[in-house]
Coordinates of C-alpha atoms in Angstrom, one line a residue:
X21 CA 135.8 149.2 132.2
X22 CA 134.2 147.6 129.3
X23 CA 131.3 146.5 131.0
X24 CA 131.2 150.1 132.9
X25 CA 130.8 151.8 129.0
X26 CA 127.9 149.3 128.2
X27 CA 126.0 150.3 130.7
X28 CA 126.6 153.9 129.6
X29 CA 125.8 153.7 126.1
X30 CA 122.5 151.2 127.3
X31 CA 121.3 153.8 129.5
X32 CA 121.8 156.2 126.6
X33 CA 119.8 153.6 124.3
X34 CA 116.7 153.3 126.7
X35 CA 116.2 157.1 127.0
X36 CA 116.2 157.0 123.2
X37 CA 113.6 154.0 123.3
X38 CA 111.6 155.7 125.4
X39 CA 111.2 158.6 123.3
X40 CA 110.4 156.3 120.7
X41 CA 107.8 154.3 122.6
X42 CA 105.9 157.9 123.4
X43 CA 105.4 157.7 119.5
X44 CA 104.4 154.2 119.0
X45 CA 103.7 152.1 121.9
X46 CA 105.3 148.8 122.4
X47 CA 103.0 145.8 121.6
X48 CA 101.4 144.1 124.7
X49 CA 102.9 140.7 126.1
X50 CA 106.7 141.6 125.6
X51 CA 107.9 140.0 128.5
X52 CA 111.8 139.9 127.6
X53 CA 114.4 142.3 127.6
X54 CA 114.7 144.6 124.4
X55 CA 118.0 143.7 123.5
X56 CA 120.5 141.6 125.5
X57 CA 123.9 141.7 125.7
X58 CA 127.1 140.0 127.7
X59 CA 125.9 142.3 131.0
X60 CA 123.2 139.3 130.6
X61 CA 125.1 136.4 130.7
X62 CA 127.6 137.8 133.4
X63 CA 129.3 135.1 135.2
X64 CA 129.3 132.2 132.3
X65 CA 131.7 130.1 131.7
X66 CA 131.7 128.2 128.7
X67 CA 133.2 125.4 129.8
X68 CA 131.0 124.8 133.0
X69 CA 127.7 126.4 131.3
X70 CA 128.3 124.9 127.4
X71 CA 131.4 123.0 126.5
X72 CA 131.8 120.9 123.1
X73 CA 128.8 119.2 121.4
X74 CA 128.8 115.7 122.8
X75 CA 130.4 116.7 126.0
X76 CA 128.8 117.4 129.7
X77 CA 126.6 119.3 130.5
X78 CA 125.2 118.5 127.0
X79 CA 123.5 121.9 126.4
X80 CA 124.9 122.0 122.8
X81 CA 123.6 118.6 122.0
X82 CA 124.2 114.9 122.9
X83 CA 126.2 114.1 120.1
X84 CA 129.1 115.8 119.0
X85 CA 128.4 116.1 115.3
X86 CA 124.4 116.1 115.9
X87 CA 122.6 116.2 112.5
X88 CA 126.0 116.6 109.8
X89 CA 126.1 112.6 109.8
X90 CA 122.5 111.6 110.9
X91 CA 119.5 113.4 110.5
X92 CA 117.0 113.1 113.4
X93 CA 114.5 110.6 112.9
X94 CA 111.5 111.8 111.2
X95 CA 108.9 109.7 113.3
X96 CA 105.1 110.5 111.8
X97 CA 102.6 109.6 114.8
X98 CA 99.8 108.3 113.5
X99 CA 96.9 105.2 113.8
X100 CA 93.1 105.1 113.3
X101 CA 90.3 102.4 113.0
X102 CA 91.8 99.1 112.4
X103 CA 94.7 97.4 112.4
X104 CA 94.6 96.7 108.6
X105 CA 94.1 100.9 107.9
X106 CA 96.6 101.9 110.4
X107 CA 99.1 99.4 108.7
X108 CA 98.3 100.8 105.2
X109 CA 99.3 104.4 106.7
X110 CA 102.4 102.8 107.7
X111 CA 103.6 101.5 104.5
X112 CA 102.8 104.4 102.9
X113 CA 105.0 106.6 105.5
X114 CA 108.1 104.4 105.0
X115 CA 107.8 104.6 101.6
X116 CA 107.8 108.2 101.6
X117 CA 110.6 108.9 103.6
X118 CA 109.5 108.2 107.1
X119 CA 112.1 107.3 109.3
X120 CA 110.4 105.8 112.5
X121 CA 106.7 105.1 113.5
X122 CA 104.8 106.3 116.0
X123 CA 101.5 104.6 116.8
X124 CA 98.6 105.4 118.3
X125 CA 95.9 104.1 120.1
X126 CA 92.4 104.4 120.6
X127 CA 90.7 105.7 123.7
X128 CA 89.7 101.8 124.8
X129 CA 93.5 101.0 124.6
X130 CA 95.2 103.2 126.1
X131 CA 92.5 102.6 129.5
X132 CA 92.9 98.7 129.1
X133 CA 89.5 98.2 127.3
X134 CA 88.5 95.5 124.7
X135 CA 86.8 96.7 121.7
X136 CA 83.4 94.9 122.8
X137 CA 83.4 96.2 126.4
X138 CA 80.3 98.4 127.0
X139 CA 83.3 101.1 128.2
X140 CA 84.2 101.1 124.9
X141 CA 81.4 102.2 123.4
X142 CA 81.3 104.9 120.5
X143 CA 85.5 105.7 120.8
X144 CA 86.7 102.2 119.4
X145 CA 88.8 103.7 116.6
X146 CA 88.4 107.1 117.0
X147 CA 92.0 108.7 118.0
X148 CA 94.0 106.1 117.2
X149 CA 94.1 102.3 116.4
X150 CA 92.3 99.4 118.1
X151 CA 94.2 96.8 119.8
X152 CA 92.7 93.6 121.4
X153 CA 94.9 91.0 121.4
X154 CA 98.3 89.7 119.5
X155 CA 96.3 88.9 116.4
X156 CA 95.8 92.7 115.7
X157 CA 99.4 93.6 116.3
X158 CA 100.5 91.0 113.9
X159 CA 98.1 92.8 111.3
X160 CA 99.7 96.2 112.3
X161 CA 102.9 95.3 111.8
X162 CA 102.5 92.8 109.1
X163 CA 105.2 93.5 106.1
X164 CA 107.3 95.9 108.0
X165 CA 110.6 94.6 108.8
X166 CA 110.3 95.1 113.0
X167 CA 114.0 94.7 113.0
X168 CA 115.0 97.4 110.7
X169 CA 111.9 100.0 111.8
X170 CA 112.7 101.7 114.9
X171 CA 108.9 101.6 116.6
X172 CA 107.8 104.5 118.9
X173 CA 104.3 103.6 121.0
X174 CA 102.2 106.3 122.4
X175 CA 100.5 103.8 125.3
X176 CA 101.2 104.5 129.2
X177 CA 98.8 102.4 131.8
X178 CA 99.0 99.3 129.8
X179 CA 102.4 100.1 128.6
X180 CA 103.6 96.3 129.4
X181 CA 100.8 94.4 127.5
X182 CA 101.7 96.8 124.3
X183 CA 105.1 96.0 124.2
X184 CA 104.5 92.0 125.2
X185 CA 102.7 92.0 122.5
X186 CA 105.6 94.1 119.8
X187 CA 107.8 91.5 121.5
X188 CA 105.7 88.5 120.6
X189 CA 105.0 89.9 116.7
X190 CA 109.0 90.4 116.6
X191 CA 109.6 86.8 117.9
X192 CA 107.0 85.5 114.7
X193 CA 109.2 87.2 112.3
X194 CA 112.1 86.1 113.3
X195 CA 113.4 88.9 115.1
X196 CA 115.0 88.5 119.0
X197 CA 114.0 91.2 121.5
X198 CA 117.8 92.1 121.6
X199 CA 117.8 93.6 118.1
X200 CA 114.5 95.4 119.2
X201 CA 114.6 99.7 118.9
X202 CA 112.2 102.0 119.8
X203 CA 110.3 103.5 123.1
X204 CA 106.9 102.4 125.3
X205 CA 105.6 106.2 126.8
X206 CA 105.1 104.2 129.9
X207 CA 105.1 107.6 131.8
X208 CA 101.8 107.1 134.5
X209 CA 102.7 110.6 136.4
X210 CA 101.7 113.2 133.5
X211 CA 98.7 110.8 132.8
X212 CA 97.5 111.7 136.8
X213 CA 98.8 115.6 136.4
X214 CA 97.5 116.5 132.7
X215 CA 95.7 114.0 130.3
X216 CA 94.1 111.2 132.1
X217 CA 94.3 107.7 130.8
X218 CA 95.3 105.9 134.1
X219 CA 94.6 102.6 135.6
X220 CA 95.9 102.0 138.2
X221 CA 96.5 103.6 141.5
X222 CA 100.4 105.4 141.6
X223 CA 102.0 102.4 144.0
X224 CA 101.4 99.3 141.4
X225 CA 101.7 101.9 138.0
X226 CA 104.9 102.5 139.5
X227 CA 105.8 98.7 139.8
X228 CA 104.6 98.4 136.3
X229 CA 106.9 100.5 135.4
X230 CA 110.6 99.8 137.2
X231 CA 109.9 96.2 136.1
X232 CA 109.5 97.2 132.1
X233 CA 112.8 99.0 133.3
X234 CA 114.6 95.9 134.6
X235 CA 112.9 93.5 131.8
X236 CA 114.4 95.2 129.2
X237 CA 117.3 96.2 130.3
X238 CA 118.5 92.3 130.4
X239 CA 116.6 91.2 127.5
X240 CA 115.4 94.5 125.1
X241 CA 118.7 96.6 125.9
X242 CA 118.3 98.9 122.3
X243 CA 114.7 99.6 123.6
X244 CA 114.1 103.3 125.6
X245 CA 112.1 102.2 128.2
X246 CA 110.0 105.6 129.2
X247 CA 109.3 108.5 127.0
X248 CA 108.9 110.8 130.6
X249 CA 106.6 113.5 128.7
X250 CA 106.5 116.9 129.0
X251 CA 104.3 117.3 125.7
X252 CA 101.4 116.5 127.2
X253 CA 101.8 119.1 130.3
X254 CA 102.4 121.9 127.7
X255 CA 99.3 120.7 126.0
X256 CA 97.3 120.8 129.2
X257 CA 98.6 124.8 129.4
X258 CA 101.8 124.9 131.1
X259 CA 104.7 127.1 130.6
X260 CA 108.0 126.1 128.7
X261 CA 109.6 126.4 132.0
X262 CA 107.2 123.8 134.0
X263 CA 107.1 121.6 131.1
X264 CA 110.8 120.9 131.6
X265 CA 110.5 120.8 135.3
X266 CA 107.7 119.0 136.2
X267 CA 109.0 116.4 133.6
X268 CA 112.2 115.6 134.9
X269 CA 110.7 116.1 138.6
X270 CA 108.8 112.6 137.1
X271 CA 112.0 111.3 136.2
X272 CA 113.3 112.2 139.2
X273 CA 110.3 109.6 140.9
X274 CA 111.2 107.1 138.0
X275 CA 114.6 106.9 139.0
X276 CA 114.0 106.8 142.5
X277 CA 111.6 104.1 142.4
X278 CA 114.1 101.9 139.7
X279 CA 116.9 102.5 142.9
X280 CA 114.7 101.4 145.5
X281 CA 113.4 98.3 143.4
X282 CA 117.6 97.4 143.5
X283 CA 118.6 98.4 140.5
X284 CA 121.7 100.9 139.8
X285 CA 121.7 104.1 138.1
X286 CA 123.9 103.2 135.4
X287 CA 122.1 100.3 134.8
X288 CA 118.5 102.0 133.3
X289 CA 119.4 105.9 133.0
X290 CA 120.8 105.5 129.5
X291 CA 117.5 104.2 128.4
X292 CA 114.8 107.2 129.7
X293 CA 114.5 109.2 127.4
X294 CA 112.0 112.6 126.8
X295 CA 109.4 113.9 124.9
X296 CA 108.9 117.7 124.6
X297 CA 106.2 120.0 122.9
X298 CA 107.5 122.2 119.4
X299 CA 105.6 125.1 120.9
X300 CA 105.1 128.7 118.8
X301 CA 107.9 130.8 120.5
X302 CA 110.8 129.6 118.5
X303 CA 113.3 131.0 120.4
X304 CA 112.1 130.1 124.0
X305 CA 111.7 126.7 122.2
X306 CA 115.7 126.7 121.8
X307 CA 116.5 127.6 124.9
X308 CA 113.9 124.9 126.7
X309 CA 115.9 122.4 124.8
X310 CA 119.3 123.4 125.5
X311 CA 118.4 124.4 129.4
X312 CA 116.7 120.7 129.9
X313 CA 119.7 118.6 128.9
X314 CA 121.9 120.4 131.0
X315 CA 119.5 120.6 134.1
X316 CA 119.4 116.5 133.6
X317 CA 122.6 116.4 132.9
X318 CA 123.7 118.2 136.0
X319 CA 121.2 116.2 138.6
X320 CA 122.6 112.4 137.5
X321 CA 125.7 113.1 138.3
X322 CA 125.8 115.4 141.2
X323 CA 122.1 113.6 142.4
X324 CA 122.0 110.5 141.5
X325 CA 126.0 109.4 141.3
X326 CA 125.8 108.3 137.9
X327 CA 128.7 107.6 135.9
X328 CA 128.5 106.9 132.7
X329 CA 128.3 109.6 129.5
X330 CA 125.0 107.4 128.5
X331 CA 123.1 107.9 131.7
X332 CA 123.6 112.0 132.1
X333 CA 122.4 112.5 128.2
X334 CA 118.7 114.0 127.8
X335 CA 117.6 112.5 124.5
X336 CA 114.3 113.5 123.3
X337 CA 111.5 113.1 120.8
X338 CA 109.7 116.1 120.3
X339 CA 106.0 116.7 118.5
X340 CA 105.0 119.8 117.2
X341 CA 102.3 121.6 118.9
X342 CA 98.5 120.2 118.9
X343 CA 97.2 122.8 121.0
X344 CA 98.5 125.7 118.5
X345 CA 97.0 124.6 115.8
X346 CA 93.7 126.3 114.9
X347 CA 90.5 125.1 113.3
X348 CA 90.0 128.5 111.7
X349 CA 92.3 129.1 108.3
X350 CA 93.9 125.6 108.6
X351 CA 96.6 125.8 106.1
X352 CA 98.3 128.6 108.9
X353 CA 98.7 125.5 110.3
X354 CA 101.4 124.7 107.9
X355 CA 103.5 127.9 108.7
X356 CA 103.1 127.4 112.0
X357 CA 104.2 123.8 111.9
X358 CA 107.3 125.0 110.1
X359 CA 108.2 127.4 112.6
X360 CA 107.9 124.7 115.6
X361 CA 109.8 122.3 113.4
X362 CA 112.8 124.7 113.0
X363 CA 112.6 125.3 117.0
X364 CA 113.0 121.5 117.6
X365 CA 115.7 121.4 115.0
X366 CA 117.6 124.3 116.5
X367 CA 117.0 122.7 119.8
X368 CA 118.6 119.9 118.7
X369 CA 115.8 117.1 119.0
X370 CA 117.0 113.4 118.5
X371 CA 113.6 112.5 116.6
X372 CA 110.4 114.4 115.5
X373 CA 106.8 114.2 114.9
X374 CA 105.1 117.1 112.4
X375 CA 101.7 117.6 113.4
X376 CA 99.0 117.9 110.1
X377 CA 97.2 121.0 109.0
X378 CA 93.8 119.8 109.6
X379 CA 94.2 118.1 112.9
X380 CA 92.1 120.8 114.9
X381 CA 89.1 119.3 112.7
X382 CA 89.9 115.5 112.1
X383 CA 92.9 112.9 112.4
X384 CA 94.7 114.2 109.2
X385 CA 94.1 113.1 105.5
X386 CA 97.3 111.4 103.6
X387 CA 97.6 114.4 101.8
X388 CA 97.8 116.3 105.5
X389 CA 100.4 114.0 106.4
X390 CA 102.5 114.5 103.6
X391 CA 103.2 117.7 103.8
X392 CA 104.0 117.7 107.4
X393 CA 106.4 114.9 106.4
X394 CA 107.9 117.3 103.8
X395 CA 107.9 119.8 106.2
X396 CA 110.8 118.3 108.4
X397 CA 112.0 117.1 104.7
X398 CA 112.4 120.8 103.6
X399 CA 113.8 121.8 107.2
X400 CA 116.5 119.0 106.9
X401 CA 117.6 119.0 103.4
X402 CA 117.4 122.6 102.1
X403 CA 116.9 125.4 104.9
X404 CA 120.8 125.0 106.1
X405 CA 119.3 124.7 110.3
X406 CA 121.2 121.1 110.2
X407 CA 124.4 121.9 108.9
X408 CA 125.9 123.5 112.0
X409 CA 125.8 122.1 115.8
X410 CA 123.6 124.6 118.1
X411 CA 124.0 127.0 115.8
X412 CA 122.5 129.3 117.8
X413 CA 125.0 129.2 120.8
X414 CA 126.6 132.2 122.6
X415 CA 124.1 134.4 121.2
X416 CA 123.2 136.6 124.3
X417 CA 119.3 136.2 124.2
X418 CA 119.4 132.6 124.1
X419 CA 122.2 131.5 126.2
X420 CA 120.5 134.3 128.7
X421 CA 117.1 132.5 127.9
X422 CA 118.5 129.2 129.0
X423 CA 119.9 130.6 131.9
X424 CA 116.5 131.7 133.2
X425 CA 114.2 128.7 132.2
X426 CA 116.9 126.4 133.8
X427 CA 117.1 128.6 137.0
X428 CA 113.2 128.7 137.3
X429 CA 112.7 124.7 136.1
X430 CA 114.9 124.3 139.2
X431 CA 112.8 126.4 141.9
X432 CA 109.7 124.4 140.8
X433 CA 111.7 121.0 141.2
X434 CA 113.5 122.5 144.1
X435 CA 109.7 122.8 146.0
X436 CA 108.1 119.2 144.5
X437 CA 111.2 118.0 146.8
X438 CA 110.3 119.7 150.4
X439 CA 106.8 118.4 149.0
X440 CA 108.3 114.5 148.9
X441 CA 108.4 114.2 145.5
X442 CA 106.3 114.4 142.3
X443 CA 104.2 111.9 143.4
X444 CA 103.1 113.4 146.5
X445 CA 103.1 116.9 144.5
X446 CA 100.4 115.2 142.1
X447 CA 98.7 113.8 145.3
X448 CA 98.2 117.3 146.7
X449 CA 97.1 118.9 143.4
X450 CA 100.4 121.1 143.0
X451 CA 101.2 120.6 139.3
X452 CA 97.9 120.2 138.3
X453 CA 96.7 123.9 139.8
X454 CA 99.9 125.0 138.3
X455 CA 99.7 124.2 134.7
X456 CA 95.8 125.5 135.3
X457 CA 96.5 128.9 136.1
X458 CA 99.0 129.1 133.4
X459 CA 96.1 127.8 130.9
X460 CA 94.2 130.1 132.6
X461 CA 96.6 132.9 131.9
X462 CA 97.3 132.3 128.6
X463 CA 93.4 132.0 127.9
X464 CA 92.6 135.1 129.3
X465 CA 95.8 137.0 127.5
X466 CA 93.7 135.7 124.1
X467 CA 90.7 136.7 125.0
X468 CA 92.0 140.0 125.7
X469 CA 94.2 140.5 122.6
X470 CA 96.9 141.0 124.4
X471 CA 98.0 138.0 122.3
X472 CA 97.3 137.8 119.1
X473 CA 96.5 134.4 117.2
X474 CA 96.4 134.9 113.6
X475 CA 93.0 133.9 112.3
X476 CA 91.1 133.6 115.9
X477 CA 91.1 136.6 117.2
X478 CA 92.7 138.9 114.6
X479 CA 92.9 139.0 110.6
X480 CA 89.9 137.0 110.6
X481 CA 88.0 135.6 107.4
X482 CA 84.3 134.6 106.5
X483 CA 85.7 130.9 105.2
X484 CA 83.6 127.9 104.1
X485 CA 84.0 124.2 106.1
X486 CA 87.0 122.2 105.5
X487 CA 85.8 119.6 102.7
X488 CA 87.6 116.4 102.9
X489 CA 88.4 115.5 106.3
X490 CA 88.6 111.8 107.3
X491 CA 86.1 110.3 109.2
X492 CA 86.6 107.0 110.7
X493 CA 83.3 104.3 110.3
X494 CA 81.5 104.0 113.3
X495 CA 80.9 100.1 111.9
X496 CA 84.6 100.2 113.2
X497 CA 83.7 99.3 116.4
X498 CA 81.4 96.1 115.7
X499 CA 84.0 94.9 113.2
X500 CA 86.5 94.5 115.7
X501 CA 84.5 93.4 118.4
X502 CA 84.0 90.3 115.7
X503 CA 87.2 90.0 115.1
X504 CA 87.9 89.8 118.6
X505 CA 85.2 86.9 119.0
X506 CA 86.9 84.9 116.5
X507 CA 90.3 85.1 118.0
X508 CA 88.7 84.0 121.2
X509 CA 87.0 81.2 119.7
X510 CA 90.0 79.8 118.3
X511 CA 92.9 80.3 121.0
X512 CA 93.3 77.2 123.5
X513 CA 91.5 78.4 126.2
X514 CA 92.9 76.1 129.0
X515 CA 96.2 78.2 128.3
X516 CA 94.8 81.4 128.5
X517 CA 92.9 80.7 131.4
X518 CA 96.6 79.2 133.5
X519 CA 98.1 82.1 131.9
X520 CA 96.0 84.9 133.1
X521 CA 96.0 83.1 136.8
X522 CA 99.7 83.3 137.2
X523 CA 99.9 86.8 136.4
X524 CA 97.2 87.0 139.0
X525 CA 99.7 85.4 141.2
X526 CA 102.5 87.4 140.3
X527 CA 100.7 90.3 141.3
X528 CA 100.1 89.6 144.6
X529 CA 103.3 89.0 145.0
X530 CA 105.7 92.4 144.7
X531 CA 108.7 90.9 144.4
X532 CA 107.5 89.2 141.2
X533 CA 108.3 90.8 137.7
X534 CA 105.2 91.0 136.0
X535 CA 107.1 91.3 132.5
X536 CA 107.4 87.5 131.6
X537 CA 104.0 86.8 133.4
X538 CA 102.5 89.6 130.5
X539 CA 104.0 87.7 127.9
X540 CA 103.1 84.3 128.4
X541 CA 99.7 85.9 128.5
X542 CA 99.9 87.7 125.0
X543 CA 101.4 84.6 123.2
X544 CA 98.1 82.4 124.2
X545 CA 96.2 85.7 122.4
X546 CA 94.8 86.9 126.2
X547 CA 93.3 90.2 125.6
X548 CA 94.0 93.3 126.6
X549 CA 91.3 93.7 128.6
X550 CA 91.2 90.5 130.1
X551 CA 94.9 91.2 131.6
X552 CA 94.1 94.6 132.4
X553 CA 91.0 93.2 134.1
X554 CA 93.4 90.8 136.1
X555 CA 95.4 93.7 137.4
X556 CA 92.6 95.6 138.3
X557 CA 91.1 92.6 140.1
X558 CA 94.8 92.7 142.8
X559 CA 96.0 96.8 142.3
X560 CA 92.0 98.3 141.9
X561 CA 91.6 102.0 140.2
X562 CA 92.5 105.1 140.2
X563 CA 89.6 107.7 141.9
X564 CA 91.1 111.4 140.3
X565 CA 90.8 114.3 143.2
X566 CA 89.6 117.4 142.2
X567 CA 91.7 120.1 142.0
X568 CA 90.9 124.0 143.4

């Protein structure tokens, strides 16, 4: 009966919309409903659908009291030029409040590139920080505590060198792999299906990366072995929805590879963990959050058999949105940054990255960076968002909201499995002409003004060029490839060279873990590039198809 005079008095409420709507139109692009209400969420049960904080299916959060004893950790991405800048940034992070690093690589790192390679040429530097062999990680990390610092690294093809190599600097000061925290990206998938700094060929990338999962989880068991990323697929274009599906349809492949390299589910799961995009809509935001962890949640157990709390928990890092910010009027960016950070918080992120107000011109300035650091500073301490656990729970938009992104997450994931798989879905182009016909969507929306983007295509201003931007030294590159010379000159060479062909070895061989062979490597100071150039010598390249 109750729900029968709803329904009356809604009917009764559109016909007085509707008149409304003859006066003043409503605005293009609304694609929800105008109000929702229980006839929305008709058939929940709170106990299947959201039980306690810290209880299966997780949607209210992974821990039960979430941010009222421990903030999330406020991890500011950042690297640029040389080891010796990127560690200044560093320090100056942790002493303002930084919780975590992030690092980031240059374009001749994250491909498996030495500094001096002709490949290299022009990018050493550029988007992140150069790294040739242990001798520059060493001056990364030099005077921060590596067993007190919890370390995230944005590196994915030559994920195993990167973390020999955090492995090796640990073991100099002092500090055992077991006390290690942190995460390796390590996700190869999104790198073939949206950004495009692979190596390798799926088979041995795959290899690569259920032996990482085994390695550490007998000798670096605090470390999260994959950051399976969904920021970068909403950064290629993609939808909240597909983000979160064509994510954990990676994890899906991740797990399934672990399982058929012997391993058991409870043994790795608890280590995966995510990495999601802050986007605009703050509320959609929420509800991608929420709908994720119990879409995971729901396919280790029922899936995959798992059994422990640990392994069915969706924890996440999240960055706020590159794409969104704009080059035009950059201090919106700010705004903007604060809305995406509130989103993440209400979603109930386990760490976050703030983007910088000038990054659609430059890397950002310190001064850039501190305010985004203040910005999750503000959100945490004074805006009241992390003083209640989902706060924003049983409210009929959002619990409807995370109904319908989980239900269409689960269609896409339900078709990459009649495809085989994600793999086989990237091999045939599927994801990739998806998330391209969203971009294309969105693009055309803008360009339409169907939606609006403050400063681009409406309230525009005549405005002069940002002053101050940093610009990194295009000397950058010849100084490292000298300092790379010198640490070759002075390494015993007879070591590096055994080194190097017994991880040639090992890679012929499957059954080898390649782990301890990468490591021997890194402590004689091998390169980066001469390893990577040993694994491309037995597993070859990866030729890209295009897409139509």
């Amino acid at each position: 009966m109750a729900n029968e005079s709803l329904k009356a008095k809604l009917e009764a409420y559109e016909e007085t919309v509707a008149k409304m709507y003859a006066k003043h139109p409503e605005r293009p692009n609304m694609k929800h409903n105008k109000v929702y209400t229980p006839l929305d969420i008709e058939g929940f049960d709170y106990e299947r659908d959201l039980a306690l904080p810290g209880s299966y299916p997780y949607t209210r959060g992974v821990q039960p009291t979430m941010y009222r004893g421990r903030l999330w950790t406020m991890r500011m991405y950042a690297g640029f030029a040389t080891a010796e800048e990127s560690n200044q940034r560093y320090r100056y992070l942790i002493e303002n409040g930084a919780t975590g690093l992030s690092c980031a690589f240059d374009l001749p790192t994250q491909i498996g590139y030495d500094s001096d390679d002709p490949m290299s040429a022009g990018e050493v530097g550029k988007v992140g920080v150069a790294i040739d062999t242990l001798a520059d990680m060493e001056i990364l990390f030099d005077q921060i505590d590596l067993g007190k610092v919890s370390t995230s690294m944005t590196i994915n093809a030559p994920a195993s060198v990167l973390l020999a190599m955090y492995i090796a600097v640990a073991e100099k000061q002092g500090v055992s792999a077991d006390q290690l925290r942190g995460t390796i990206q390590n996700d190869i998938l999104k790198e073939y299906a949206a950004r495009g700094t692979y190596i390798f060929p799926p088979k041995p990338s795959m290899r690569l990366i259920t032996n990482i999962f085994e390695y550490c989880s007998q000798n670096v068991p605090k470390w999260n072995t994959i950051s399976i990323s969904g920021y970068h697929i909403r950064e290629a274009g993609s939808t909240a929805a597909q983000e979160i599906a064509f994510t954990i349809a990676d994890g899906i492949a991740y797990i399934e590879a672990a399982l058929k390299a012997g391993m058991e589910i409870d043994e790795f799961a608890g280590r995966l963990s995510f990495f999601w995009n802050a986007h605009n809509n703050v509320l959609e935001e929420v509800a991608k959050f929420r709908a994720s962890r119990r879409l995971w949640a729901r396919i280790l157990k029922d899936r995959f058999g798992a059994k422990k709390d640990k392994s069915m928990k969706l924890r996440v890092h999240t960055q706020t949105a590159g794409s969104m910010l704009t080059a035009q009027q950059v201090d919106n960016n700010i705004v903007r940054v604060a809305l995406q950070t509130a989103a993440a918080v209400l979603g109930g992120t386990q760490s976050l990255h703030t983007n910088s107000r000038d990054e659609a011109l430059a890397l950002p300035t310190t001064e850039s960076v501190q305010i985004a650091l203040r910005t999750q500073q503000i959100v945490a301490y004074e805006s009241g968002l992390a003083d209640v656990v989902d706060p924003l729970g049983g409210s009929y938009y959002v619990e409807a909201l995370t109904n319908a992104i989980e239900k269409e997450a689960e269609d896409y994931i339900r078709k990459i499995d009649e495809m085989g798989g994600a793999v086989v879905a990237i091999e045939k182009g599927y994801i990739q002409k998806e998330i391209q016909e969203s971009a294309y969507r969105w693009q055309m929306e803008v360009e339409s003004g169907d939606r609006i983007i403050v400063g681009v295509n409406k309230f525009q201003v005549e405005e002069k060029p940002v002053e101050g931007l940093l610009k990194v030294d295009t000397s950058v590159g010849e100084l490292q490839a000298k300092k790379l010379a010198k640490v070759k000159a002075g390494r015993d060479q007879e070591a590096v060279k055994a080194t190097l062909e017994a991880l040639r070895k090992g890679a012929e061989d499957e059954s080898v873990n390649l782990m301890p062979l990468i490591l021997d490597c890194v402590r004689t100071y091998a390169s980066l590039g001469e390893i990577c150039n040993v694994l491309r010598g037995v597993f070859g390249e990866y030729q890209a198809h295009a897409t139509v």
